Every structure is written in structure tokens, then in C-alpha cells.
PDB file of N, CA and C and ligand atoms in Angstrom:
ATOM      1  N   UNK A   1       6.577  13.911  -6.183  1.00  0.00           N
ATOM      2  CA  UNK A   1       6.703  12.662  -5.110  1.00  0.00           C
ATOM      3  C   UNK A   1       5.628  12.165  -4.615  1.00  0.00           C
ATOM      4  N   UNK A   2       5.272  10.687  -4.473  1.00  0.00           N
ATOM      5  CA  UNK A   2       3.501  10.254  -4.870  1.00  0.00           C
ATOM      6  C   UNK A   2       4.267   9.743  -3.012  1.00  0.00           C
ATOM      7  N   UNK A   3       3.370   9.496  -2.034  1.00  0.00           N
ATOM      8  CA  UNK A   3       3.151   8.856  -0.557  1.00  0.00           C
ATOM      9  C   UNK A   3       2.821   8.344  -0.295  1.00  0.00           C
ATOM     10  N   UNK A   4       3.092   6.012  -0.235  1.00  0.00           N
ATOM     11  CA  UNK A   4       2.816   5.746  -0.794  1.00  0.00           C
ATOM     12  C   UNK A   4       2.841   5.423   0.259  1.00  0.00           C
ATOM     13  N   UNK A   5       1.914   4.490   1.664  1.00  0.00           N
ATOM     14  CA  UNK A   5       1.555   4.075   3.156  1.00  0.00           C
ATOM     15  C   UNK A   5       1.004   3.215   3.226  1.00  0.00           C
ATOM     16  N   UNK A   6       1.510   1.788   3.822  1.00  0.00           N
ATOM     17  CA  UNK A   6       1.011   0.946   3.970  1.00  0.00           C
ATOM     18  C   UNK A   6       1.097   0.356   6.430  1.00  0.00           C
ATOM     19  N   UNK A   7       0.042   0.239   6.181  1.00  0.00           N
ATOM     20  CA  UNK A   7      -0.345   0.383   7.584  1.00  0.00           C
ATOM     21  C   UNK A   7       0.702  -0.876   8.657  1.00  0.00           C
ATOM     22  N   UNK A   8       1.215  -1.147   9.386  1.00  0.00           N
ATOM     23  CA  UNK A   8       1.821  -2.911   9.547  1.00  0.00           C
ATOM     24  C   UNK A   8       1.430  -2.805  11.272  1.00  0.00           C
ATOM     25  N   UNK A   9       0.186  -1.956  11.995  1.00  0.00           N
ATOM     26  CA  UNK A   9       0.062  -2.445  13.004  1.00  0.00           C
ATOM     27  C   UNK A   9      -0.907  -3.471  13.139  1.00  0.00           C
ATOM     28  N   UNK A  10      -0.922  -3.859  14.391  1.00  0.00           N
ATOM     29  CA  UNK A  10      -1.455  -6.072  14.240  1.00  0.00           C
ATOM     30  C   UNK A  10      -2.377  -6.322  14.085  1.00  0.00           C
ATOM     31  N   UNK A  11      -3.854  -5.113  14.044  1.00  0.00           N
ATOM     32  CA  UNK A  11      -5.127  -5.298  12.959  1.00  0.00           C
ATOM     33  C   UNK A  11      -4.775  -5.966  11.324  1.00  0.00           C
ATOM     34  N   UNK A  12      -4.113  -4.584  11.457  1.00  0.00           N
ATOM     35  CA  UNK A  12      -3.542  -4.953   9.613  1.00  0.00           C
ATOM     36  C   UNK A  12      -2.424  -6.210   9.222  1.00  0.00           C
ATOM     37  N   UNK A  13      -1.665  -6.601  10.068  1.00  0.00           N
ATOM     38  CA  UNK A  13      -0.485  -7.144  10.070  1.00  0.00           C
ATOM     39  C   UNK A  13      -1.446  -8.797  10.549  1.00  0.00           C
ATOM     40  N   UNK A  14      -2.438  -8.554  10.974  1.00  0.00           N
ATOM     41  CA  UNK A  14      -3.134  -9.813  11.125  1.00  0.00           C
ATOM     42  C   UNK A  14      -3.775 -10.262   8.932  1.00  0.00           C
ATOM     43  N   UNK A  15      -4.408  -8.835   9.102  1.00  0.00           N
ATOM     44  CA  UNK A  15      -5.151  -9.187   7.493  1.00  0.00           C
ATOM     45  C   UNK A  15      -4.180  -8.995   5.996  1.00  0.00           C
ATOM     46  N   UNK A  16      -2.843  -8.683   6.609  1.00  0.00           N
ATOM     47  CA  UNK A  16      -1.400  -9.409   5.683  1.00  0.00           C
ATOM     48  C   UNK A  16      -1.191  -8.563   4.991  1.00  0.00           C
ATOM     49  N   UNK A  17      -1.350  -7.644   6.075  1.00  0.00           N
ATOM     50  CA  UNK A  17       0.147  -6.394   5.691  1.00  0.00           C
ATOM     51  C   UNK A  17       1.461  -6.591   5.121  1.00  0.00           C
ATOM     52  N   UNK A  18       2.448  -7.686   5.743  1.00  0.00           N
ATOM     53  CA  UNK A  18       2.834  -8.150   4.884  1.00  0.00           C
ATOM     54  C   UNK A  18       3.093  -8.037   3.359  1.00  0.00           C
ATOM     55  N   UNK A  19       1.971  -9.046   3.615  1.00  0.00           N
ATOM     56  CA  UNK A  19       1.863  -9.343   1.818  1.00  0.00           C
ATOM     57  C   UNK A  19       2.495  -8.332   0.874  1.00  0.00           C
ATOM     58  N   UNK A  20       0.656  -6.861   1.255  1.00  0.00           N
ATOM     59  CA  UNK A  20       0.867  -6.308   0.588  1.00  0.00           C
ATOM     60  C   UNK A  20       2.107  -5.065   0.305  1.00  0.00           C
ATOM     61  N   UNK A  21       3.245  -5.416   1.628  1.00  0.00           N
ATOM     62  CA  UNK A  21       3.961  -3.929   0.834  1.00  0.00           C
ATOM     63  C   UNK A  21       5.172  -5.136  -0.002  1.00  0.00           C
ATOM     64  N   UNK A  22       4.952  -6.751   0.593  1.00  0.00           N
ATOM     65  CA  UNK A  22       6.073  -7.176  -0.472  1.00  0.00           C
ATOM     66  C   UNK A  22       5.573  -7.228  -1.763  1.00  0.00           C
ATOM     67  N   UNK A  23       3.916  -7.010  -2.052  1.00  0.00           N
ATOM     68  CA  UNK A  23       3.839  -7.130  -3.613  1.00  0.00           C
ATOM     69  C   UNK A  23       4.295  -5.556  -4.414  1.00  0.00           C
ATOM     70  N   UNK A  24       3.909  -4.425  -3.659  1.00  0.00           N
ATOM     71  CA  UNK A  24       4.163  -3.369  -3.956  1.00  0.00           C
ATOM     72  C   UNK A  24       5.161  -2.511  -3.953  1.00  0.00           C
ATOM     73  N   UNK A  25       6.387  -3.173  -3.219  1.00  0.00           N
ATOM     74  CA  UNK A  25       7.815  -3.443  -3.546  1.00  0.00           C
ATOM     75  C   UNK A  25       7.628  -4.046  -4.397  1.00  0.00           C
ATOM     76  N   UNK A  26       7.511  -4.925  -5.260  1.00  0.00           N
ATOM     77  CA  UNK A  26       7.739  -6.287  -6.482  1.00  0.00           C
ATOM     78  C   UNK A  26       7.481  -5.033  -7.670  1.00  0.00           C
ATOM     79  N   UNK A  27       6.195  -4.830  -7.567  1.00  0.00           N
ATOM     80  CA  UNK A  27       5.741  -4.102  -8.388  1.00  0.00           C
ATOM     81  C   UNK A  27       7.177  -2.515  -8.963  1.00  0.00           C
ATOM     82  N   UNK A  28       6.916  -1.590  -7.609  1.00  0.00           N
ATOM     83  CA  UNK A  28       8.127  -0.662  -7.632  1.00  0.00           C
ATOM     84  C   UNK A  28       8.849  -0.940  -7.935  1.00  0.00           C
ATOM     85  N   UNK A  29       9.106  -2.142  -7.531  1.00  0.00           N
ATOM     86  CA  UNK A  29      11.272  -2.921  -8.763  1.00  0.00           C
ATOM     87  C   UNK A  29      10.605  -2.514 -10.338  1.00  0.00           C
ATOM     88  N   UNK A  30       9.635  -3.819 -10.426  1.00  0.00           N
ATOM     89  CA  UNK A  30       9.542  -3.467 -11.780  1.00  0.00           C
ATOM     90  C   UNK A  30       9.562  -2.464 -12.708  1.00  0.00           C
ATOM     91  N   UNK A  31       8.731  -1.758 -11.969  1.00  0.00           N
ATOM     92  CA  UNK A  31       8.151  -1.155 -13.340  1.00  0.00           C
ATOM     93  C   UNK A  31       9.152   0.514 -12.994  1.00  0.00           C
ATOM     94  N   UNK A  32      10.110   0.261 -12.107  1.00  0.00           N
ATOM     95  CA  UNK A  32      11.744   1.255 -11.889  1.00  0.00           C
ATOM     96  C   UNK A  32      11.288   2.974 -11.001  1.00  0.00           C
ATOM     97  N   UNK A  33      10.037   2.745 -10.053  1.00  0.00           N
ATOM     98  CA  UNK A  33       9.392   3.801  -9.817  1.00  0.00           C
ATOM     99  C   UNK A  33       9.973   4.351  -8.475  1.00  0.00           C
ATOM    100  N   UNK A  34      11.073   3.697  -8.185  1.00  0.00           N
ATOM    101  CA  UNK A  34      11.737   4.486  -6.938  1.00  0.00           C
ATOM    102  C   UNK A  34      11.894   5.781  -6.756  1.00  0.00           C
ATOM    103  N   UNK A  35      12.000   6.339  -7.986  1.00  0.00           N
ATOM    104  CA  UNK A  35      12.034   7.719  -7.431  1.00  0.00           C
ATOM    105  C   UNK A  35      10.774   8.893  -7.800  1.00  0.00           C
ATOM    106  N   UNK A  36       9.834   7.370  -7.755  1.00  0.00           N
ATOM    107  CA  UNK A  36       8.409   8.549  -7.827  1.00  0.00           C
ATOM    108  C   UNK A  36       8.009   8.303  -6.629  1.00  0.00           C
ATOM    109  N   UNK A  37       8.376   7.280  -6.292  1.00  0.00           N
ATOM    110  CA  UNK A  37       7.565   6.470  -4.884  1.00  0.00           C
ATOM    111  C   UNK A  37       7.931   7.138  -3.346  1.00  0.00           C
ATOM    112  N   UNK A  38       7.435   7.761  -2.463  1.00  0.00           N
ATOM    113  CA  UNK A  38       8.673   7.484  -1.185  1.00  0.00           C
ATOM    114  C   UNK A  38       7.404   6.351  -0.314  1.00  0.00           C
ATOM    115  N   UNK A  39       7.567   5.351  -0.201  1.00  0.00           N
ATOM    116  CA  UNK A  39       7.028   3.735  -0.221  1.00  0.00           C
ATOM    117  C   UNK A  39       7.572   3.656   1.701  1.00  0.00           C
ATOM    118  N   UNK A  40       6.448   3.777   1.926  1.00  0.00           N
ATOM    119  CA  UNK A  40       6.139   3.716   4.052  1.00  0.00           C
ATOM    120  C   UNK A  40       5.537   2.647   4.600  1.00  0.00           C
ATOM    121  N   UNK A  41       6.057   3.076   6.389  1.00  0.00           N
ATOM    122  CA  UNK A  41       4.938   1.933   6.525  1.00  0.00           C
ATOM    123  C   UNK A  41       4.500   2.424   7.875  1.00  0.00           C
ATOM    124  N   UNK A  42       3.767   2.302   8.836  1.00  0.00           N
ATOM    125  CA  UNK A  42       2.951   3.147   9.303  1.00  0.00           C
ATOM    126  C   UNK A  42       2.122   2.482  10.740  1.00  0.00           C
ATOM    127  N   UNK A  43       1.793   2.569  12.080  1.00  0.00           N
ATOM    128  CA  UNK A  43       1.820   2.457  12.464  1.00  0.00           C
ATOM    129  C   UNK A  43       0.270   2.042  12.416  1.00  0.00           C
ATOM    130  N   UNK A  44      -0.733   2.148  13.379  1.00  0.00           N
ATOM    131  CA  UNK A  44      -2.092   1.835  13.222  1.00  0.00           C
ATOM    132  C   UNK A  44      -2.036   3.420  12.756  1.00  0.00           C
ATOM    133  N   UNK A  45      -3.294   3.288  12.203  1.00  0.00           N
ATOM    134  CA  UNK A  45      -4.305   4.584  10.799  1.00  0.00           C
ATOM    135  C   UNK A  45      -5.537   4.114  11.721  1.00  0.00           C
ATOM    136  N   UNK A  46      -6.381   3.473  12.192  1.00  0.00           N
ATOM    137  CA  UNK A  46      -6.852   3.642  13.151  1.00  0.00           C
ATOM    138  C   UNK A  46      -8.040   3.420  12.294  1.00  0.00           C
ATOM    139  N   UNK A  47      -8.109   2.940  11.397  1.00  0.00           N
ATOM    140  CA  UNK A  47      -8.964   2.441  10.692  1.00  0.00           C
ATOM    141  C   UNK A  47      -9.079   0.581  10.746  1.00  0.00           C
ATOM    142  N   UNK A  48      -9.495   0.269  11.949  1.00  0.00           N
ATOM    143  CA  UNK A  48      -9.271  -0.947  12.384  1.00  0.00           C
ATOM    144  C   UNK A  48     -10.161  -2.371  11.298  1.00  0.00           C
ATOM    145  N   UNK A  49     -10.998  -0.679  11.890  1.00  0.00           N
ATOM    146  CA  UNK A  49     -12.791  -1.927  11.896  1.00  0.00           C
ATOM    147  C   UNK A  49     -12.911  -2.486  10.461  1.00  0.00           C
ATOM    148  N   UNK A  50     -12.439  -1.784   9.817  1.00  0.00           N
ATOM    149  CA  UNK A  50     -12.862  -2.051   8.327  1.00  0.00           C
ATOM    150  C   UNK A  50     -12.154  -3.024   8.149  1.00  0.00           C
ATOM    151  N   UNK A  51     -11.899  -3.863   6.950  1.00  0.00           N
ATOM    152  CA  UNK A  51     -11.786  -5.024   6.308  1.00  0.00           C
ATOM    153  C   UNK A  51     -10.528  -4.097   5.573  1.00  0.00           C
ATOM    154  N   UNK A  52      -9.546  -4.701   5.292  1.00  0.00           N
ATOM    155  CA  UNK A  52      -8.032  -5.200   4.618  1.00  0.00           C
ATOM    156  C   UNK A  52      -7.439  -4.189   5.421  1.00  0.00           C
ATOM    157  N   UNK A  53      -6.544  -3.674   4.990  1.00  0.00           N
ATOM    158  CA  UNK A  53      -5.366  -3.224   5.173  1.00  0.00           C
ATOM    159  C   UNK A  53      -5.062  -1.566   4.933  1.00  0.00           C
ATOM    160  N   UNK A  54      -4.674  -1.019   5.918  1.00  0.00           N
ATOM    161  CA  UNK A  54      -4.695   0.571   5.723  1.00  0.00           C
ATOM    162  C   UNK A  54      -3.609   1.070   4.606  1.00  0.00           C
ATOM    163  N   UNK A  55      -3.915   1.600   3.483  1.00  0.00           N
ATOM    164  CA  UNK A  55      -2.915   2.314   2.808  1.00  0.00           C
ATOM    165  C   UNK A  55      -3.363   3.195   1.890  1.00  0.00           C
ATOM    166  N   UNK A  56      -2.355   4.788   2.522  1.00  0.00           N
ATOM    167  CA  UNK A  56      -2.575   5.917   2.315  1.00  0.00           C
ATOM    168  C   UNK A  56      -1.610   5.877   0.894  1.00  0.00           C
ATOM    169  N   UNK A  57      -3.000   6.413   0.357  1.00  0.00           N
ATOM    170  CA  UNK A  57      -1.333   7.703  -1.407  1.00  0.00           C
ATOM    171  C   UNK A  57      -1.972   8.805  -0.990  1.00  0.00           C
ATOM    172  N   UNK A  58      -1.062   9.794  -0.898  1.00  0.00           N
ATOM    173  CA  UNK A  58      -0.771  11.194  -0.815  1.00  0.00           C
ATOM    174  C   UNK A  58      -1.763  11.713   0.559  1.00  0.00           C
ATOM    175  N   UNK A  59      -2.445  10.275   1.673  1.00  0.00           N
ATOM    176  CA  UNK A  59      -2.610  10.769   2.839  1.00  0.00           C
ATOM    177  C   UNK A  59      -3.964  10.517   2.474  1.00  0.00           C
ATOM    178  N   UNK A  60      -4.891   9.960   1.314  1.00  0.00           N
ATOM    179  CA  UNK A  60      -6.137   9.024   1.633  1.00  0.00           C
ATOM    180  C   UNK A  60      -5.783   8.304   1.675  1.00  0.00           C
ATOM    181  N   UNK A  61      -7.006   7.392   2.598  1.00  0.00           N
ATOM    182  CA  UNK A  61      -6.424   5.974   3.656  1.00  0.00           C
ATOM    183  C   UNK A  61      -7.851   5.258   2.246  1.00  0.00           C
ATOM    184  N   UNK A  62      -7.358   4.182   1.638  1.00  0.00           N
ATOM    185  CA  UNK A  62      -7.983   3.409   1.512  1.00  0.00           C
ATOM    186  C   UNK A  62      -7.860   1.491   2.135  1.00  0.00           C
ATOM    187  N   UNK A  63      -8.888   1.018   2.153  1.00  0.00           N
ATOM    188  CA  UNK A  63      -8.863  -0.395   1.874  1.00  0.00           C
ATOM    189  C   UNK A  63      -7.790  -1.338   1.376  1.00  0.00           C
ATOM    190  N   UNK A  64      -7.176  -1.885   1.922  1.00  0.00           N
ATOM    191  CA  UNK A  64      -6.178  -2.581   0.335  1.00  0.00           C
ATOM    192  C   UNK A  64      -6.213  -4.400   0.681  1.00  0.00           C
ATOM    193  N   UNK A  65      -6.888  -5.651   0.335  1.00  0.00           N
ATOM    194  CA  UNK A  65      -6.841  -6.642   0.571  1.00  0.00           C
ATOM    195  C   UNK A  65      -5.102  -7.411   0.098  1.00  0.00           C
ATOM    196  N   UNK A  66      -4.378  -8.418   0.646  1.00  0.00           N
ATOM    197  CA  UNK A  66      -4.338  -8.979  -0.290  1.00  0.00           C
ATOM    198  C   UNK A  66      -3.933  -9.316  -1.517  1.00  0.00           C
ATOM    199  N   UNK A  67      -5.478  -9.732  -1.299  1.00  0.00           N
ATOM    200  CA  UNK A  67      -5.503 -10.542  -3.055  1.00  0.00           C
ATOM    201  C   UNK A  67      -5.385  -9.146  -4.127  1.00  0.00           C
ATOM    202  N   UNK A  68      -6.132  -7.748  -3.503  1.00  0.00           N
ATOM    203  CA  UNK A  68      -6.259  -7.066  -4.464  1.00  0.00           C
ATOM    204  C   UNK A  68      -5.141  -6.378  -4.430  1.00  0.00           C
ATOM    205  N   UNK A  69      -4.081  -6.593  -4.374  1.00  0.00           N
ATOM    206  CA  UNK A  69      -2.825  -5.094  -4.010  1.00  0.00           C
ATOM    207  C   UNK A  69      -2.753  -5.380  -4.710  1.00  0.00           C
ATOM    208  N   UNK A  70      -1.929  -5.882  -6.032  1.00  0.00           N
ATOM    209  CA  UNK A  70      -1.466  -5.661  -7.296  1.00  0.00           C
ATOM    210  C   UNK A  70      -2.546  -4.852  -8.330  1.00  0.00           C
ATOM    211  N   UNK A  71      -3.932  -5.239  -7.988  1.00  0.00           N
ATOM    212  CA  UNK A  71      -4.441  -3.941  -9.005  1.00  0.00           C
ATOM    213  C   UNK A  71      -5.011  -3.000  -8.272  1.00  0.00           C
ATOM    214  N   UNK A  72      -4.597  -2.732  -6.922  1.00  0.00           N
ATOM    215  CA  UNK A  72      -4.798  -1.457  -6.127  1.00  0.00           C
ATOM    216  C   UNK A  72      -3.688  -0.529  -6.846  1.00  0.00           C
ATOM    217  N   UNK A  73      -2.737  -1.240  -6.874  1.00  0.00           N
ATOM    218  CA  UNK A  73      -1.103  -0.367  -7.604  1.00  0.00           C
ATOM    219  C   UNK A  73      -1.954  -0.329  -8.432  1.00  0.00           C
ATOM    220  N   UNK A  74      -1.621  -0.731  -9.380  1.00  0.00           N
ATOM    221  CA  UNK A  74      -2.380  -0.958 -10.945  1.00  0.00           C
ATOM    222  C   UNK A  74      -3.292   0.460 -11.333  1.00  0.00           C
ATOM    223  N   UNK A  75      -4.261   1.176 -10.444  1.00  0.00           N
ATOM    224  CA  UNK A  75      -5.017   1.476 -10.597  1.00  0.00           C
ATOM    225  C   UNK A  75      -4.693   3.073  -9.510  1.00  0.00           C
ATOM    226  N   UNK A  76      -4.717   2.920  -8.143  1.00  0.00           N
ATOM    227  CA  UNK A  76      -4.345   3.527  -7.708  1.00  0.00           C
ATOM    228  C   UNK A  76      -3.284   4.481  -7.742  1.00  0.00           C
ATOM    229  N   UNK A  77      -1.981   3.485  -7.660  1.00  0.00           N
ATOM    230  CA  UNK A  77      -1.193   4.058  -7.184  1.00  0.00           C
ATOM    231  C   UNK A  77      -0.622   5.129  -8.945  1.00  0.00           C
ATOM    232  N   UNK A  78       0.003   3.595 -10.243  1.00  0.00           N
ATOM    233  CA  UNK A  78       1.133   3.810 -11.016  1.00  0.00           C
ATOM    234  C   UNK A  78      -0.072   5.575 -11.731  1.00  0.00           C
ATOM    235  N   UNK A  79      -1.205   5.080 -11.358  1.00  0.00           N
ATOM    236  CA  UNK A  79      -1.699   6.316 -12.497  1.00  0.00           C
ATOM    237  C   UNK A  79      -1.448   7.679 -12.172  1.00  0.00           C
ATOM    238  N   UNK A  80      -1.305   7.788 -10.609  1.00  0.00           N
ATOM    239  CA  UNK A  80      -0.998   9.096 -10.519  1.00  0.00           C
ATOM    240  C   UNK A  80       0.370  10.487  -9.699  1.00  0.00           C
ATOM    241  N   UNK A  81       1.226   8.223 -10.556  1.00  0.00           N
ATOM    242  CA  UNK A  81       2.692   9.071 -10.538  1.00  0.00           C
ATOM    243  C   UNK A  81       3.249   9.270 -12.078  1.00  0.00           C
TER     244      UNK A  81
HETATM  245  S1  LIG B   1      -3.759  -1.788  12.490  1.00  0.00           S
HETATM  246 FE1  LIG B   1      -3.956  -0.414  10.523  1.00  0.00          FE
HETATM  247  S2  LIG B   1      -5.663   0.492  11.125  1.00  0.00           S
HETATM  248 FE2  LIG B   1      -5.351  -0.215  12.781  1.00  0.00          FE
END
């Protein structure tokens, strides 16, 4: 089970975490990945200084912009499930 976690702290919220979550949820639905991905949200992951929303994949933190959320999911998430 892959753990995918999107930061919903205030800084990431401003950077578009809601849109990133929507994109990920849609892709999990489309690809029927509910039983392969644990999808969570978290408070601040202490990455506010970086551009993009903090997203962790099995504990490894990445920076994801709303525009790149789909591409990120395809390259960094689907490939690991
Ligand atoms: S609010 Fe997301 S890393 Fe700080």
C-alpha cells in the first residue's frame, strides 16, 4: 500500500493544495487505485519555503504545483503502486 499525503497547511493551501487533492482523487477514481493507495492529508510538513504544495509519497516529500499535479501522479505515484 502506497501512502500519498498532501499538505493542507496554510502555505500549501494558498499554493493550491485543494486543487492537487482534487486532481489526485480524480485519478485514483479513474485508475481504480483505492485499494493500492492510502490517500491522506497533513498539516504543515515544514516545507513552506519551497514553491509548490508539499506532497509525500511513502514519506519522501516532493513539491507539486497545481499545473503539474496530474503529471506528478502519473510519473511518481502510478509507477510505484
Ligand atoms: S504548509 Fe505545507 S509545508 Fe508548510
